Every structure is written in C-alpha cells, then in structure tokens.
Amino acid sequence: MRSLLTAAAISLAFTLFLTPVFLRLFRRWGWGQVIRTPDDIRNPSHGEKRGTPTMGGTIFIAGTIIGYLVGGVAGNNPPTVSGLLVLWMMVGFGTVGFIDDFMKVRSQRSLGLSGWRKIVGQVIVAVPFGIVALNFPNIYNETPASPYISVFRDVQVLWFFALGPILGWLLYLAWISFIGVAASNSVNVSDGLDGLAAGAGIFVVGAYSLIAFWQFNQACFGGGELSPGGLSACYATRDPFDLAIVSAAFVGALVGFLWWNAPKAQVFMGDVGSMAIGGVLAAMAILTRTELLMVLVAGVYVIASGSVILQRVYFKVTRGKRLFLMSPLHHHLEMRGWSEITIVVRMWIIAGLLAVSGVGFFYVEWLSQT
C-alpha cells in the first residue's frame, strides 16, 4: 500500500508544482498550439487558443515514470514486467503523438502525421508489447497477457491458438494492435476541449487501478490453499499490485496536470498526451484481462470516437447530409450553444458514471463466482 500511495503522491506533486517550469521551457522552444486559419475554423472561439503551450503530455508521462519508480523503492516493490509493459505503451504511443505534434509546431500547420502513419506507428509499438506480454511467466506460470479474449476474466472458448500456433499468433497480435489503436485514437478524438480528456482519464484509469488492486486481493497465488469458492473466483493476473501502482501513478500525474489544463487551459496535452492515455488504457485492459469491459469503463471515449464514425457513415449513406453539426459530439454541443465548461463538466460526470458502472459489473461478476 505504501508503494501505491507514494507513487500517486509523487506523480501528483511532480505535475502540480513543476508544470509552470515546463511551460517556460515550452514557450522558449516555441511549442505553441497550432489552430487552423480563421477561414477553416468551424468554431471561431477556438482561434483564441492559438499559441497556448502544447505537448504537455510529456509532463505527465515524466511524472508517471518518476512516481512509479519512487513508489516501488518506497515500498520495496521493484518494477515487474507488467508494470514496464504499461510504461512501454505509454511512452511508445506518446512518442508517436510527439512526432505528430512536433511536425505541426515546426510547420505551424494543423497537419502532422497522416492517419495511416499514426496507425503504423501505434502498431509498431503494440506488436512488441504483445509478444513480450505472452512470455515471461512467473512461478505460477502466469504471463502478463493471455491468449484469450476477456471480459471480466478470460473467456475460455475464445482462444486464439485454437487455429494453430502461426494463425493464433497473427490473430492475437492483430487483436492487441486493434485494442491499442482503438483506445489511443478514441482518446485523441476526445481531446478537443480544455480538460476533457485529462479529467475523463482520471476516472477511467482510476477505475483500472481499483480493478488491479482487487485482483491483487483475490489473486490465485498459492491456489491450493484457497477454498473451492475462492478458487473459482480468483484472478490469474500476473503482477496485479504493480499494475495498481503504475496506474495510480498515472492518475496522480493526470490530477496534477489537470490543475493547469482545466478550462481555461494554460497548457494542452497534445497528441503526445492523448495517445499516452490511450496506451495506458489499452495496456491496463489487456494485462488485467478485461479487454471488452474497457468499452464500458472508457465509455466516454467510445462516445467521442463513435460519434465521428456515425458522422462519416451517415454522410456517405445520405450523400452529403450530416448527423451532427460537427463531430465529435462535444463539438456538436458547442455548435448548439453549450458553453465549453458545461460540456467538459458533464462529460466528466458521464465518464465517472461509466467507469463506476464498469467497476460495479466487475465486482458483481466476482460475487457470482463465489
């Protein structure tokens, strides 16, 4: 418990107190937000945000790493392969976003990496993650990830390797890549208003920290000593406590960052931040073996990306008509006259309700197994 609390506290202090120092550096380096020219802006009020320091995701990425390492030392919990895999996805996806942001800042245009190049970069990060995650078993022969699709735990009939080792590996890595790309881009789409993505991320990743901590308390380690009821309900998650630590560090870093990112934002996270949140979310869902549950826990991000997909499909089917005034949904609400702060706070409420619902269903499933 000392590691978990220390990790969250150090990450929080890092982003809360050191963000102003980073902002001075960002201004010196010219890392200002690029907004489309007034003729192209659908919502002119966004033009006021031009020049605000961006790429702030680098701040909470650094804060998470420092908090996680210090927390491990404080509680004598050295890093595990599971915790390092979460950091890999966070830094890897964040790097793809950083390249995109840097291209925009350097050219002073809102065009960075193309969509397909982003996806290729995300897949390059996700594939090594998937390979490592299905290796390195502990003394109980538990690997960080599993070769099954999961909801609350592994679904035994949904085994990738039922079709043979070669096709099984291809399907498994495609599944891991899909989760990573979907989670990262969904968070990226939701990052359009001050504090929306960061505030929602606190609820979503916080829920996964609770899930991992519960799995630690109900782990199958030493299963021979468990009662029949306890054995049927236990979780075969490798390193659940370390997953709780790294996710708690990330939540702490987001809370400190949100102090400066809340409306009216003094810093934007940029693609480096939104993609890093997506990477952590994807990694936590895979390593806690709750991949499909992520759709509910991270439902606020699903709403954002889903509205974009619906808009495009409706546009093509109706040959030019629009379902929303502007997608994603939060921009549609802006065009309807909602204030930015109203949209952000209500999206936070939705994020909290969906995250709590996901944790609630997770707990109810455990009760049904005991």
Coordinates of N, CA, C and O in Angstrom, one line a residue, residues 152-215:
F152 N -14.5 -10.0 -18.0 CA -14.2 -9.8 -16.6 C -12.9 -10.6 -16.3 O -12.2 -10.4 -15.3
R153 N -12.8 -11.7 -17.0 CA -11.6 -12.6 -17.0 C -11.6 -13.3 -18.3 O -12.4 -13.1 -19.2
D154 N -10.6 -14.2 -18.5 CA -10.5 -14.9 -19.8 C -11.8 -15.7 -20.1 O -12.4 -16.4 -19.3
V155 N -12.2 -15.6 -21.4 CA -13.3 -16.4 -21.9 C -12.7 -17.6 -22.6 O -12.1 -17.5 -23.7
Q156 N -12.8 -18.8 -22.0 CA -12.1 -19.9 -22.4 C -12.4 -20.4 -23.8 O -11.5 -21.0 -24.5
V157 N -13.5 -20.1 -24.3 CA -13.9 -20.6 -25.7 C -13.3 -19.7 -26.8 O -13.2 -20.0 -27.9
L158 N -12.8 -18.5 -26.3 CA -12.3 -17.5 -27.3 C -10.8 -17.5 -27.2 O -10.1 -16.6 -26.8
W159 N -10.2 -18.7 -27.7 CA -8.7 -18.9 -27.6 C -8.2 -18.7 -29.0 O -8.5 -19.4 -29.9
F160 N -7.2 -17.8 -29.1 CA -6.6 -17.5 -30.4 C -5.9 -18.7 -31.0 O -5.9 -18.9 -32.2
F161 N -5.3 -19.5 -30.2 CA -4.4 -20.6 -30.7 C -5.2 -21.9 -31.0 O -4.6 -22.9 -31.3
A162 N -6.5 -21.8 -31.0 CA -7.3 -23.0 -31.4 C -7.1 -23.3 -32.8 O -7.3 -24.4 -33.3
L163 N -6.7 -22.3 -33.6 CA -6.5 -22.4 -35.0 C -5.0 -22.7 -35.4 O -4.6 -22.6 -36.6
G164 N -4.2 -23.1 -34.4 CA -2.8 -23.3 -34.7 C -1.9 -22.2 -34.2 O -2.3 -21.1 -34.1
P165 N -0.6 -22.5 -34.0 CA 0.3 -21.5 -33.5 C 0.5 -20.3 -34.4 O 0.6 -19.2 -33.9
I166 N 0.7 -20.5 -35.7 CA 1.0 -19.4 -36.6 C -0.2 -18.5 -36.7 O -0.1 -17.3 -36.5
L167 N -1.3 -19.0 -37.1 CA -2.5 -18.2 -37.2 C -2.9 -17.6 -35.9 O -3.4 -16.5 -35.8
G168 N -2.7 -18.4 -34.8 CA -3.0 -17.9 -33.4 C -2.2 -16.7 -33.1 O -2.8 -15.7 -32.6
W169 N -0.9 -16.7 -33.4 CA -0.1 -15.5 -33.1 C -0.5 -14.3 -33.9 O -0.6 -13.2 -33.4
L170 N -0.8 -14.6 -35.2 CA -1.3 -13.5 -36.0 C -2.6 -12.8 -35.5 O -2.7 -11.6 -35.5
L171 N -3.5 -13.7 -35.2 CA -4.8 -13.2 -34.6 C -4.6 -12.4 -33.3 O -5.2 -11.4 -33.1
Y172 N -3.8 -13.0 -32.5 CA -3.5 -12.4 -31.2 C -2.9 -11.0 -31.3 O -3.3 -10.0 -30.7
L173 N -1.8 -10.9 -32.1 CA -1.2 -9.6 -32.3 C -2.1 -8.6 -33.0 O -2.0 -7.4 -32.7
A174 N -2.9 -9.1 -33.9 CA -3.9 -8.2 -34.6 C -4.9 -7.7 -33.5 O -5.2 -6.5 -33.6
W175 N -5.3 -8.5 -32.6 CA -6.2 -8.1 -31.5 C -5.6 -7.1 -30.6 O -6.2 -6.1 -30.3
I176 N -4.3 -7.3 -30.2 CA -3.6 -6.4 -29.4 C -3.4 -5.1 -30.1 O -3.6 -4.0 -29.5
S177 N -3.1 -5.1 -31.3 CA -2.9 -3.9 -32.1 C -4.2 -3.1 -32.2 O -4.2 -1.9 -32.1
F178 N -5.3 -3.9 -32.5 CA -6.6 -3.2 -32.6 C -7.0 -2.5 -31.3 O -7.5 -1.4 -31.3
I179 N -6.8 -3.1 -30.2 CA -7.1 -2.5 -28.9 C -6.3 -1.3 -28.7 O -6.8 -0.2 -28.3
G180 N -5.0 -1.3 -29.0 CA -4.1 -0.2 -28.8 C -4.5 1.0 -29.7 O -4.6 2.1 -29.3
V181 N -4.7 0.7 -31.0 CA -5.1 1.7 -31.9 C -6.4 2.3 -31.6 O -6.6 3.6 -31.6
A182 N -7.4 1.5 -31.3 CA -8.8 2.0 -31.0 C -8.8 2.8 -29.7 O -9.4 3.9 -29.7
A183 N -8.1 2.4 -28.7 CA -8.0 3.2 -27.4 C -7.3 4.5 -27.6 O -7.8 5.5 -27.2
S184 N -6.2 4.4 -28.3 CA -5.4 5.7 -28.5 C -6.1 6.7 -29.3 O -6.2 7.9 -28.9
N185 N -6.7 6.3 -30.4 CA -7.4 7.2 -31.3 C -8.7 7.7 -30.7 O -9.1 8.8 -30.9
S186 N -9.3 6.9 -29.9 CA -10.6 7.3 -29.2 C -10.3 8.5 -28.2 O -11.0 9.5 -28.1
V187 N -9.2 8.3 -27.4 CA -8.8 9.4 -26.5 C -8.4 10.6 -27.3 O -8.7 11.8 -26.9
N188 N -7.7 10.4 -28.4 CA -7.2 11.5 -29.2 C -8.4 12.3 -29.8 O -8.3 13.6 -29.8
V189 N -9.4 11.6 -30.2 CA -10.6 12.3 -30.7 C -11.3 13.1 -29.6 O -11.8 14.2 -29.9
S190 N -11.3 12.6 -28.4 CA -12.0 13.3 -27.3 C -11.2 14.5 -26.8 O -11.8 15.4 -26.1
D191 N -10.0 14.7 -27.2 CA -9.2 15.8 -26.7 C -9.4 17.0 -27.6 O -8.5 17.4 -28.4
G192 N -10.6 17.6 -27.4 CA -10.9 18.8 -28.2 C -11.3 20.0 -27.4 O -11.4 21.1 -27.9
L193 N -11.5 19.8 -26.1 CA -11.9 20.9 -25.2 C -11.0 20.8 -24.0 O -10.5 19.8 -23.6
D194 N -10.8 22.0 -23.3 CA -9.9 22.1 -22.2 C -10.3 21.1 -21.1 O -11.4 21.2 -20.5
G195 N -9.3 20.2 -20.7 CA -9.5 19.4 -19.6 C -10.4 18.1 -19.8 O -10.5 17.3 -18.9
L196 N -11.0 18.0 -21.0 CA -12.0 16.9 -21.2 C -11.3 15.6 -21.1 O -11.7 14.7 -20.3
A197 N -10.2 15.4 -21.9 CA -9.6 14.1 -22.0 C -8.8 13.7 -20.7 O -8.9 12.6 -20.2
A198 N -8.2 14.7 -20.1 CA -7.4 14.5 -18.9 C -8.4 14.2 -17.7 O -8.1 13.2 -16.9
G199 N -9.5 14.9 -17.6 CA -10.4 14.7 -16.5 C -11.1 13.3 -16.6 O -11.2 12.6 -15.6
A200 N -11.5 13.0 -17.8 CA -12.0 11.7 -18.1 C -11.0 10.6 -17.8 O -11.4 9.5 -17.3
G201 N -9.8 10.8 -18.2 CA -8.7 9.8 -17.9 C -8.5 9.5 -16.5 O -8.2 8.4 -16.1
I202 N -8.7 10.5 -15.6 CA -8.6 10.2 -14.2 C -9.6 9.2 -13.7 O -9.3 8.2 -13.0
F203 N -10.9 9.3 -14.2 CA -11.9 8.3 -13.8 C -11.6 6.9 -14.4 O -11.7 5.9 -13.8
V204 N -11.2 6.9 -15.7 CA -11.1 5.7 -16.4 C -9.9 4.9 -15.9 O -10.0 3.7 -15.6
V205 N -8.7 5.5 -15.9 CA -7.5 4.8 -15.4 C -7.6 4.5 -13.9 O -7.2 3.5 -13.4
G206 N -8.3 5.4 -13.2 CA -8.5 5.2 -11.7 C -9.4 3.9 -11.5 O -9.1 3.2 -10.6
A207 N -10.3 3.7 -12.4 CA -11.2 2.5 -12.3 C -10.3 1.3 -12.5 O -10.4 0.2 -11.8
Y208 N -9.3 1.4 -13.4 CA -8.5 0.2 -13.7 C -7.5 0.0 -12.5 O -7.1 -1.1 -12.3
S209 N -7.1 1.1 -11.9 CA -6.3 0.9 -10.7 C -7.0 0.1 -9.6 O -6.5 -0.8 -8.9
L210 N -8.3 0.4 -9.4 CA -9.2 -0.3 -8.5 C -9.3 -1.8 -8.9 O -9.3 -2.7 -8.0
I211 N -9.5 -2.0 -10.2 CA -9.7 -3.4 -10.6 C -8.4 -4.2 -10.4 O -8.5 -5.3 -9.9
A212 N -7.3 -3.6 -10.7 CA -6.0 -4.3 -10.5 C -5.8 -4.6 -9.0 O -5.3 -5.6 -8.6
F213 N -6.1 -3.6 -8.1 CA -5.9 -3.8 -6.7 C -6.8 -4.9 -6.2 O -6.5 -5.7 -5.3
W214 N -8.1 -4.9 -6.7 CA -9.0 -6.0 -6.3 C -8.5 -7.4 -6.8 O -8.5 -8.4 -6.0
Q215 N -7.9 -7.4 -7.9 CA -7.3 -8.7 -8.4 C -6.2 -9.1 -7.6 O -5.9 -10.3 -7.3

